PDB file of C-alpha atoms in Angstrom:
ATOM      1  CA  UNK A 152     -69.060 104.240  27.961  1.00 54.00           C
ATOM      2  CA  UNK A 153     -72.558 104.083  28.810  1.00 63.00           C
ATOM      3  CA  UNK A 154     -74.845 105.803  26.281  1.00 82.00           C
ATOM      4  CA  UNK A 155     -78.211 105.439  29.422  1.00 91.00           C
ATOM      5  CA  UNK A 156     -77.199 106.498  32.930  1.00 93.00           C
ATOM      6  CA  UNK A 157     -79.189 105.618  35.413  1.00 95.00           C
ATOM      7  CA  UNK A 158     -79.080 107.692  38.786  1.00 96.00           C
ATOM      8  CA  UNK A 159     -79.473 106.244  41.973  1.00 97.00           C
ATOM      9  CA  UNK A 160     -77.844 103.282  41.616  1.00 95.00           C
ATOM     10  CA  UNK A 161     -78.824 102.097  44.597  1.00 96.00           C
ATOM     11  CA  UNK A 162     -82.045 103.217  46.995  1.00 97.00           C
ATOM     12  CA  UNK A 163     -83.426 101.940  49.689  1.00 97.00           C
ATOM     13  CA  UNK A 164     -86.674 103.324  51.848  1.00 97.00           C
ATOM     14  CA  UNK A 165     -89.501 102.633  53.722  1.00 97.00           C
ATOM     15  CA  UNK A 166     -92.845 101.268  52.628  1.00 98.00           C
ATOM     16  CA  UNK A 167     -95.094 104.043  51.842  1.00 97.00           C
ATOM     17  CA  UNK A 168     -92.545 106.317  50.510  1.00 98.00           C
ATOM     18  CA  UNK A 169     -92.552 108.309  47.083  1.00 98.00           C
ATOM     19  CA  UNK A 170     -89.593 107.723  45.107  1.00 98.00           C
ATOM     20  CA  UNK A 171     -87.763 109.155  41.502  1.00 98.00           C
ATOM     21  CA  UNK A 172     -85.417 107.433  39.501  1.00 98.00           C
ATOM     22  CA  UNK A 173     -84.057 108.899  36.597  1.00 97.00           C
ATOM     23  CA  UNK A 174     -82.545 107.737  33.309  1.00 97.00           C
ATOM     24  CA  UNK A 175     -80.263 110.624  31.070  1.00 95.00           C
ATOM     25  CA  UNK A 176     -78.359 110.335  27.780  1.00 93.00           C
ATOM     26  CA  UNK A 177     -76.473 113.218  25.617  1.00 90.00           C
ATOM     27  CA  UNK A 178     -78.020 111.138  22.811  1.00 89.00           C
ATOM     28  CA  UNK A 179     -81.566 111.104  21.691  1.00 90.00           C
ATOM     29  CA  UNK A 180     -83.587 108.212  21.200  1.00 91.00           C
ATOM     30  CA  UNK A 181     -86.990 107.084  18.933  1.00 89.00           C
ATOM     31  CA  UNK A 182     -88.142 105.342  22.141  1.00 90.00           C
ATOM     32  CA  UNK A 183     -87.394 104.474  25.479  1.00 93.00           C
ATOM     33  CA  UNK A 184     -88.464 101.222  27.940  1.00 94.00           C
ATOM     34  CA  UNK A 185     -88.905 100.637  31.579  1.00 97.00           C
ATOM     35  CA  UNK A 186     -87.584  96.702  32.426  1.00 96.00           C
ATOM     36  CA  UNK A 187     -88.566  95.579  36.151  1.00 97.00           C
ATOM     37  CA  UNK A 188     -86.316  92.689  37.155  1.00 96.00           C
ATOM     38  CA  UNK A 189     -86.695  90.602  40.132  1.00 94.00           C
ATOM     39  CA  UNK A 190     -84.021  88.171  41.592  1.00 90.00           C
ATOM     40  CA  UNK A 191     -82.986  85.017  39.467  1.00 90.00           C
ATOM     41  CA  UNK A 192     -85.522  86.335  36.620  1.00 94.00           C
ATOM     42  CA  UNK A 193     -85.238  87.889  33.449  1.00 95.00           C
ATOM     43  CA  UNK A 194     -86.596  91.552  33.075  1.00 96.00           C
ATOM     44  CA  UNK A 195     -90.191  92.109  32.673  1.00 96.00           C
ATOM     45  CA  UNK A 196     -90.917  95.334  30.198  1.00 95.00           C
ATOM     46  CA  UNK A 197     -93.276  98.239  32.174  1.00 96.00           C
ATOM     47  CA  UNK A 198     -93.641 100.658  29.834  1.00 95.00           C
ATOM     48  CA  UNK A 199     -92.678 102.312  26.305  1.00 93.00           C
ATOM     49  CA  UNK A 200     -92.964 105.933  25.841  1.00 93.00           C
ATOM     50  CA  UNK A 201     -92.192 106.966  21.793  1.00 91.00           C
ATOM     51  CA  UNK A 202     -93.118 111.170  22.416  1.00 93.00           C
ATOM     52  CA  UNK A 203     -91.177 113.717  23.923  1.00 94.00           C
ATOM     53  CA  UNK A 204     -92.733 114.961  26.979  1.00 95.00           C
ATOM     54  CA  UNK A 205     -95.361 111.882  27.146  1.00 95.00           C
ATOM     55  CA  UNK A 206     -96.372 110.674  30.787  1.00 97.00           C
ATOM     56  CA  UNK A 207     -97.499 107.550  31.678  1.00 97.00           C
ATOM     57  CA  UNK A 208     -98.956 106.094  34.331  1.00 97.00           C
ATOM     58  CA  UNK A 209     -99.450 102.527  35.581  1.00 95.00           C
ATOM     59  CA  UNK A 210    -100.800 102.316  39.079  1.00 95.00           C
ATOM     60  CA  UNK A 211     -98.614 104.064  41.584  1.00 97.00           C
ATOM     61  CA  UNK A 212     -95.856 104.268  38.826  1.00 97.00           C
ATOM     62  CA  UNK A 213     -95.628 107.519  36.800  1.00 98.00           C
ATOM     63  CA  UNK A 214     -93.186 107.280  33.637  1.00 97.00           C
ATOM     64  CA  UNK A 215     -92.144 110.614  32.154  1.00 97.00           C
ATOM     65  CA  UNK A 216     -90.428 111.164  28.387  1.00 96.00           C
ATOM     66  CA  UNK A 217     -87.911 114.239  27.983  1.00 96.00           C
ATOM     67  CA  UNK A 218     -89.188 116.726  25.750  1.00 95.00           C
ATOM     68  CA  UNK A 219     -85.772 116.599  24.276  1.00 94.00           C
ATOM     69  CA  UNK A 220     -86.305 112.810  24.294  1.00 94.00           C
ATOM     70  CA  UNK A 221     -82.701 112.536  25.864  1.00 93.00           C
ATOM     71  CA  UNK A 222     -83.891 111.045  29.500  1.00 95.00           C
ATOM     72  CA  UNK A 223     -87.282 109.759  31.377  1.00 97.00           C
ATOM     73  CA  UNK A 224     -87.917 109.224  34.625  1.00 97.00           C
ATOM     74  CA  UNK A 225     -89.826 106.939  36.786  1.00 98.00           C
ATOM     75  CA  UNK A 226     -91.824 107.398  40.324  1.00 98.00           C
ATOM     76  CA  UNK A 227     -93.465 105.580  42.227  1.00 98.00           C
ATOM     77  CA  UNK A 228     -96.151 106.340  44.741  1.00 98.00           C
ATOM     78  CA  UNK A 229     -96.155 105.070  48.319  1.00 98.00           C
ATOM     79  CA  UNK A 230     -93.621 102.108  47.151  1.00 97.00           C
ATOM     80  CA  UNK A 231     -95.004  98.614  48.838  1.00 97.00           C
ATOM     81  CA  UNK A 232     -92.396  95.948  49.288  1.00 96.00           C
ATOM     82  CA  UNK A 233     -93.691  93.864  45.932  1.00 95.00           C
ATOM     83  CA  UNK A 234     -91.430  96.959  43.941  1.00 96.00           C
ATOM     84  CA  UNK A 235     -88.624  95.956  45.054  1.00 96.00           C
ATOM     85  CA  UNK A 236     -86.415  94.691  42.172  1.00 97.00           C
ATOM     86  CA  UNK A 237     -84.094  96.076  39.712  1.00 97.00           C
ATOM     87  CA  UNK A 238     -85.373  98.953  37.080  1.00 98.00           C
ATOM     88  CA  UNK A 239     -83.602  99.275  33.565  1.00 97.00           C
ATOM     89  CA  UNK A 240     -84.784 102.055  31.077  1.00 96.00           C
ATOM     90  CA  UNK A 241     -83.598 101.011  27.882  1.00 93.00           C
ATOM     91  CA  UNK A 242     -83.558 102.939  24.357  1.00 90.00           C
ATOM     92  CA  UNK A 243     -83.731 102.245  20.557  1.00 84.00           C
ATOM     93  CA  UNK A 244     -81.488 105.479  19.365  1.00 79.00           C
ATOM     94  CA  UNK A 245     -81.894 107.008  16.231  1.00 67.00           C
ATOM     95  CA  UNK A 246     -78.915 104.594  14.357  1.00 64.00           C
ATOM     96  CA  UNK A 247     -81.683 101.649  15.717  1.00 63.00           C
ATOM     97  CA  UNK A 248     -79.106 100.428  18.315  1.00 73.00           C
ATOM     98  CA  UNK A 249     -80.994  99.083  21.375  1.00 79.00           C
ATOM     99  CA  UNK A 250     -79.315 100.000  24.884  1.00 87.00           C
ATOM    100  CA  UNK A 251     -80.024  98.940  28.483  1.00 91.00           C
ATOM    101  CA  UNK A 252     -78.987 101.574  31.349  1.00 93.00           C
ATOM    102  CA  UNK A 253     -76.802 101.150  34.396  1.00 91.00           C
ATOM    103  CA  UNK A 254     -79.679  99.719  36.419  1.00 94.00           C
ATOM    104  CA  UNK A 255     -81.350 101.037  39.428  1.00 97.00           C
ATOM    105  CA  UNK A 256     -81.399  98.486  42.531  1.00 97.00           C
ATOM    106  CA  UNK A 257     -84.535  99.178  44.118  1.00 97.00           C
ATOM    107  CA  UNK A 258     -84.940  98.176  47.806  1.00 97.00           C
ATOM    108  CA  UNK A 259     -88.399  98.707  49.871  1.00 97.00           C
ATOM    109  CA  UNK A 260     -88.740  98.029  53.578  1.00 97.00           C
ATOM    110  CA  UNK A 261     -91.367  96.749  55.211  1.00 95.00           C
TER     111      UNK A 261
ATOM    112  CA  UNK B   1     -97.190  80.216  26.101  1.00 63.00           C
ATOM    113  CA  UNK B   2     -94.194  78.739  27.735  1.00 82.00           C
ATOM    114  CA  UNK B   3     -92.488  81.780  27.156  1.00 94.00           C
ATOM    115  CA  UNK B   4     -88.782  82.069  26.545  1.00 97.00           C
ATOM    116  CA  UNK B   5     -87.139  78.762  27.425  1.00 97.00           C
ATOM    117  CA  UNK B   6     -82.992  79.103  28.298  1.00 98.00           C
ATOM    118  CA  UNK B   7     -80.336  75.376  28.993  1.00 97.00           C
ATOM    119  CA  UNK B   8     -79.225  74.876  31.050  1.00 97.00           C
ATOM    120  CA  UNK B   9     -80.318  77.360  34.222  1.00 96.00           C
ATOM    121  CA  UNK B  10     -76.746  76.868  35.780  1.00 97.00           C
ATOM    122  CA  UNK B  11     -73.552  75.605  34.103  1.00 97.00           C
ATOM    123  CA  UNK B  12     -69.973  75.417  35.836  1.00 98.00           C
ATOM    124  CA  UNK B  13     -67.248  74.848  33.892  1.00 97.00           C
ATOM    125  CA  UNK B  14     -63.071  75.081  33.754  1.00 97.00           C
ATOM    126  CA  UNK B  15     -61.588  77.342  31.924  1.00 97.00           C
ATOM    127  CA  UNK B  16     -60.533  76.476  28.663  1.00 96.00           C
ATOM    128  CA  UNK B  17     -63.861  73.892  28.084  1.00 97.00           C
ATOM    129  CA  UNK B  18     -66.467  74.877  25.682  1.00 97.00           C
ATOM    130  CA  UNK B  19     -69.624  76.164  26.452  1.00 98.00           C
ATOM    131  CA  UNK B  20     -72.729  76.106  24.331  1.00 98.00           C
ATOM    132  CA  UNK B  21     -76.418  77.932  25.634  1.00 98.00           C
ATOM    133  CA  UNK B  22     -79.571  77.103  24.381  1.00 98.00           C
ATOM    134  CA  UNK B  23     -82.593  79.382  23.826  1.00 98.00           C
ATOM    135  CA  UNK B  24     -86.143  78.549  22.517  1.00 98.00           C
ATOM    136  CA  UNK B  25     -87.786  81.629  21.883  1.00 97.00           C
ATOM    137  CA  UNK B  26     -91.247  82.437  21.588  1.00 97.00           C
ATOM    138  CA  UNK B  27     -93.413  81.029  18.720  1.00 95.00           C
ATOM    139  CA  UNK B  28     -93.834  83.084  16.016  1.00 94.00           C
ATOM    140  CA  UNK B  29     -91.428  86.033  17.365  1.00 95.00           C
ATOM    141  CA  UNK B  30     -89.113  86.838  14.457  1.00 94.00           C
ATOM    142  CA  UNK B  31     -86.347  88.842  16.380  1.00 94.00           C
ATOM    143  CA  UNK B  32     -84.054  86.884  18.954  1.00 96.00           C
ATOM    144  CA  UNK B  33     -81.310  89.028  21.103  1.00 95.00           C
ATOM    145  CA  UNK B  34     -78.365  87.385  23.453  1.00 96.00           C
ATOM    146  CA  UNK B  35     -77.596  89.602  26.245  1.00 96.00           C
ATOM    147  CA  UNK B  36     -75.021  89.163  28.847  1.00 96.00           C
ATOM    148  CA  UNK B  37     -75.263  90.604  32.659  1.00 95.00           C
ATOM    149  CA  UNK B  38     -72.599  91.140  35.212  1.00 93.00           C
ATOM    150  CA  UNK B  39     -72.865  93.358  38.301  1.00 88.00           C
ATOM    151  CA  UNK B  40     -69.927  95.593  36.496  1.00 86.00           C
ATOM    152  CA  UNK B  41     -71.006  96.191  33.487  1.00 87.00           C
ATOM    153  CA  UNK B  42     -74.925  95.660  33.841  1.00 89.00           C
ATOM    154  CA  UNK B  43     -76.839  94.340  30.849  1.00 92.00           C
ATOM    155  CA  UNK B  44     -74.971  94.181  27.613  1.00 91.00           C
ATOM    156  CA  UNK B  45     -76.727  93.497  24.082  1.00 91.00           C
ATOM    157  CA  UNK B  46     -74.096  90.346  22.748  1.00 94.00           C
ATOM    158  CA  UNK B  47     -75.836  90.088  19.102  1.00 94.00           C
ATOM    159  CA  UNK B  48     -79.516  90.183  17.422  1.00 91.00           C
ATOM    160  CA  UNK B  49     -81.131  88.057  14.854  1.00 94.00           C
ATOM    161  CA  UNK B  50     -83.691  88.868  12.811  1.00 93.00           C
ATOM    162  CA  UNK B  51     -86.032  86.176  10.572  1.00 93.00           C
ATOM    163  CA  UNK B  52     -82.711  83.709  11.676  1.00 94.00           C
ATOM    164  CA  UNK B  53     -80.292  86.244  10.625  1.00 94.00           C
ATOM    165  CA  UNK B  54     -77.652  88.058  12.660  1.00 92.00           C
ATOM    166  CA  UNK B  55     -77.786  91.812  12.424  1.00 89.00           C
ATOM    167  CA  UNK B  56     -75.730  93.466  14.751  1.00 86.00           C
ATOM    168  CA  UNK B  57     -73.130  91.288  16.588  1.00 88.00           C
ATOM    169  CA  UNK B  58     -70.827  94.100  17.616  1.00 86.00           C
ATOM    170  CA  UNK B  59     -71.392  93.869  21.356  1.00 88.00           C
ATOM    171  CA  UNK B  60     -69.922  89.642  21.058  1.00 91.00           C
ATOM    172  CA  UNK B  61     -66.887  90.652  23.048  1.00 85.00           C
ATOM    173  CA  UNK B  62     -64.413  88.545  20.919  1.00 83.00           C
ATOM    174  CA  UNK B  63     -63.502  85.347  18.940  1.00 90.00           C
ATOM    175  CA  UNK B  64     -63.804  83.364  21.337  1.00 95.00           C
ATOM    176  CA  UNK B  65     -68.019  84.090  21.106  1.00 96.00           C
ATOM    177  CA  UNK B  66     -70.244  82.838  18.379  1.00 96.00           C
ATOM    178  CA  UNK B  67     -73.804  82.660  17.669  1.00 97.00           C
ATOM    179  CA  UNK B  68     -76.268  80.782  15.321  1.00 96.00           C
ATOM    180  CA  UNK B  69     -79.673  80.702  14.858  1.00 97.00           C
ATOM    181  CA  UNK B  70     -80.031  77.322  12.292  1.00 96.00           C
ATOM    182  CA  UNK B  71     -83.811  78.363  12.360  1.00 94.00           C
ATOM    183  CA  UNK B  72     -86.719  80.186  13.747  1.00 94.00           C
ATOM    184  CA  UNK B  73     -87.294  78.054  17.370  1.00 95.00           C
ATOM    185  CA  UNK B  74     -83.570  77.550  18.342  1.00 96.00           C
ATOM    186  CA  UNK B  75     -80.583  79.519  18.722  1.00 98.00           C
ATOM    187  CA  UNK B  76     -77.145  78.916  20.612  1.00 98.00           C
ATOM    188  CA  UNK B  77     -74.386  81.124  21.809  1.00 98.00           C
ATOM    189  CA  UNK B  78     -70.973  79.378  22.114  1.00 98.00           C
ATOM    190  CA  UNK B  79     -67.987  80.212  23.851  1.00 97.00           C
ATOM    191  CA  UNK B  80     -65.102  78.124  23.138  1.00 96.00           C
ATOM    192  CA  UNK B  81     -62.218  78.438  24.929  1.00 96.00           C
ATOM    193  CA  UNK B  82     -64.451  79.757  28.007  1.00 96.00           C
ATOM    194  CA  UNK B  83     -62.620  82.001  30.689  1.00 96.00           C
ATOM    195  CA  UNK B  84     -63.471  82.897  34.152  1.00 97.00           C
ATOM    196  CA  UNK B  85     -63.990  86.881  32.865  1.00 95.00           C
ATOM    197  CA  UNK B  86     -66.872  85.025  30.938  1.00 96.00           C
ATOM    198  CA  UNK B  87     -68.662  84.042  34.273  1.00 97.00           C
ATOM    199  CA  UNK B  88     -71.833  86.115  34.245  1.00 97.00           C
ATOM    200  CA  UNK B  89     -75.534  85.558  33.584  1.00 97.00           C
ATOM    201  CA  UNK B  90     -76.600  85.162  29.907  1.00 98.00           C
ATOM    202  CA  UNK B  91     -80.091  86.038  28.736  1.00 98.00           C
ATOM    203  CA  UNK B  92     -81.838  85.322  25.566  1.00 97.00           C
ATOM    204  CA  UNK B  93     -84.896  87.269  25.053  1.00 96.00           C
ATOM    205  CA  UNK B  94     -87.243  87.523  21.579  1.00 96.00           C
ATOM    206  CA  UNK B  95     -89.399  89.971  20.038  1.00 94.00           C
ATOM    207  CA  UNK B  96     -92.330  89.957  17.427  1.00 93.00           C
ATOM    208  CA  UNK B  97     -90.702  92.518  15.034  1.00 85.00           C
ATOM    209  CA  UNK B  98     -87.365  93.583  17.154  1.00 77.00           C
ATOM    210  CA  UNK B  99     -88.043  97.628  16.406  1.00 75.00           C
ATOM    211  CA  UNK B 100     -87.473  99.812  19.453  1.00 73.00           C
ATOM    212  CA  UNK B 101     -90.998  99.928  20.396  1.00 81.00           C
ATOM    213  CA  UNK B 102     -91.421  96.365  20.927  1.00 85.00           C
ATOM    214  CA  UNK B 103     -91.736  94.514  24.038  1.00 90.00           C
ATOM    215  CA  UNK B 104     -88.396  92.415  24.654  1.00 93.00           C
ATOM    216  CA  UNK B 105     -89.437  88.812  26.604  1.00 95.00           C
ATOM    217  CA  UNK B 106     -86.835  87.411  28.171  1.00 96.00           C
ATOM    218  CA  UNK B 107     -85.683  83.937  28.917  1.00 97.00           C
ATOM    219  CA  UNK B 108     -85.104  83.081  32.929  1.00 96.00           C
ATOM    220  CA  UNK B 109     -81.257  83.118  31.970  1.00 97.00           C
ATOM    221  CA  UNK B 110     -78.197  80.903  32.327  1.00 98.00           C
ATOM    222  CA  UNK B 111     -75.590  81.377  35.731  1.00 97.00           C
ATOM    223  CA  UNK B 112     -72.484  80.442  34.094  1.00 98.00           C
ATOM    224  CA  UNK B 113     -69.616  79.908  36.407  1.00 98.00           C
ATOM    225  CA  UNK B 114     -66.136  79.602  34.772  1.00 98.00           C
ATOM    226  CA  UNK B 115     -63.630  78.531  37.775  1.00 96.00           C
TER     227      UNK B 115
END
């Protein structure tokens, strides 16, 4: 069972296009992480949001904390080819057990 | 910073052989995690160590996986016999404390092929 979900699992669009991906769990957790990973590479941390409701931002990506601190979702602005990659949220839960999610396979067309 | 250094990038092996996987983590991080990733099951946390000792090894899938971390700059996860359900791509990664808010780098992982 996986504690993070991750929905899409897969998307693919066009350069230029907004996108959403979201990351849910019936459990809360202390903190929650945004992983980029590209092909043959490790993943590559984004973000950390620690508050429920907090909102990041880093460029064209927007990173949003549940108020319930349960799930967090990421978009992206006008996606450019360079996002393309694979996007993990991942979670320290309140027994400090550290989870990846199910992954979201990002693809962007030129 | 040479970052997280993984042996060997790619290892084949039979089933039945013993395989051992080498990580270098950063200097001076004091937590050092072992994940494994398959397109099934995604990313899965194997075991953490913390100042060289293991805390949580409940995600090593069996006897057949061990772990050791003889001191801060080197640590190895072993899989002895090996089986091809054990062919996926293993990542070490460290930390500077290992709490939840830390940032996790990770090692370019090992492709380990067990025909």
């Amino acid at each position: 069972t996986q504690l993070l979900e991750q929905s899409p699992q897969f998307l693919s669009i066009q350069e230029g296009e907004n996108l959403t991906v979201y990351c849910n769990s019936s459990s809360v957790f202390s903190s929650l992480q945004w992983y980029r990973q590209e092909p043959g590479e490790g993943p590559v941390l984004l973000v950390t949001v620690v508050t429920g409701g907090e909102v990041k931002k880093l460029k064209r990506l927007t990173f949003q904390f549940g108020d319930a601190r349960k799930d967090s979702s990421l978009h992206i602005t006008a996606a450019q080819p360079g996002d393309t990659g694979l996007y993990l949220c991942a979670g320290d839960d309140t027994g400090n057990q550290f989870y990846f999610g199910t992954g979201t396979s990002l693809t962007v067309i030129p | 910073d040479a970052g997280v250094i993984q042996s060997p990038r790619h290892e084949v092996t039979e089933m039945g052989q013993e395989v051992t996987l080498r990580c270098k983590p950063i200097s001076g991080h004091n937590s050092l995690f072992w994940y494994r990733q398959t397109m099934m099951r995604g990313l899965e946390l194997l075991i953490y160590f913390n100042n060289n000792v293991p805390i949580d090894d409940s995600g090593m899938p069996e006897d057949r996986f061990s772990a050791k971390m003889p001191n801060a700059s080197f640590s190895t996860l072993k899989i002895q016999p090996s089986e091809p359900r054990d062919s996926a791509v293993y990542f070490c990664a460290s930390s500077l404390t290992g709490m939840g808010t830390d940032t996790q780098y990770f090692g370019p992982g090992t492709r380990l092929t067990v025909l």
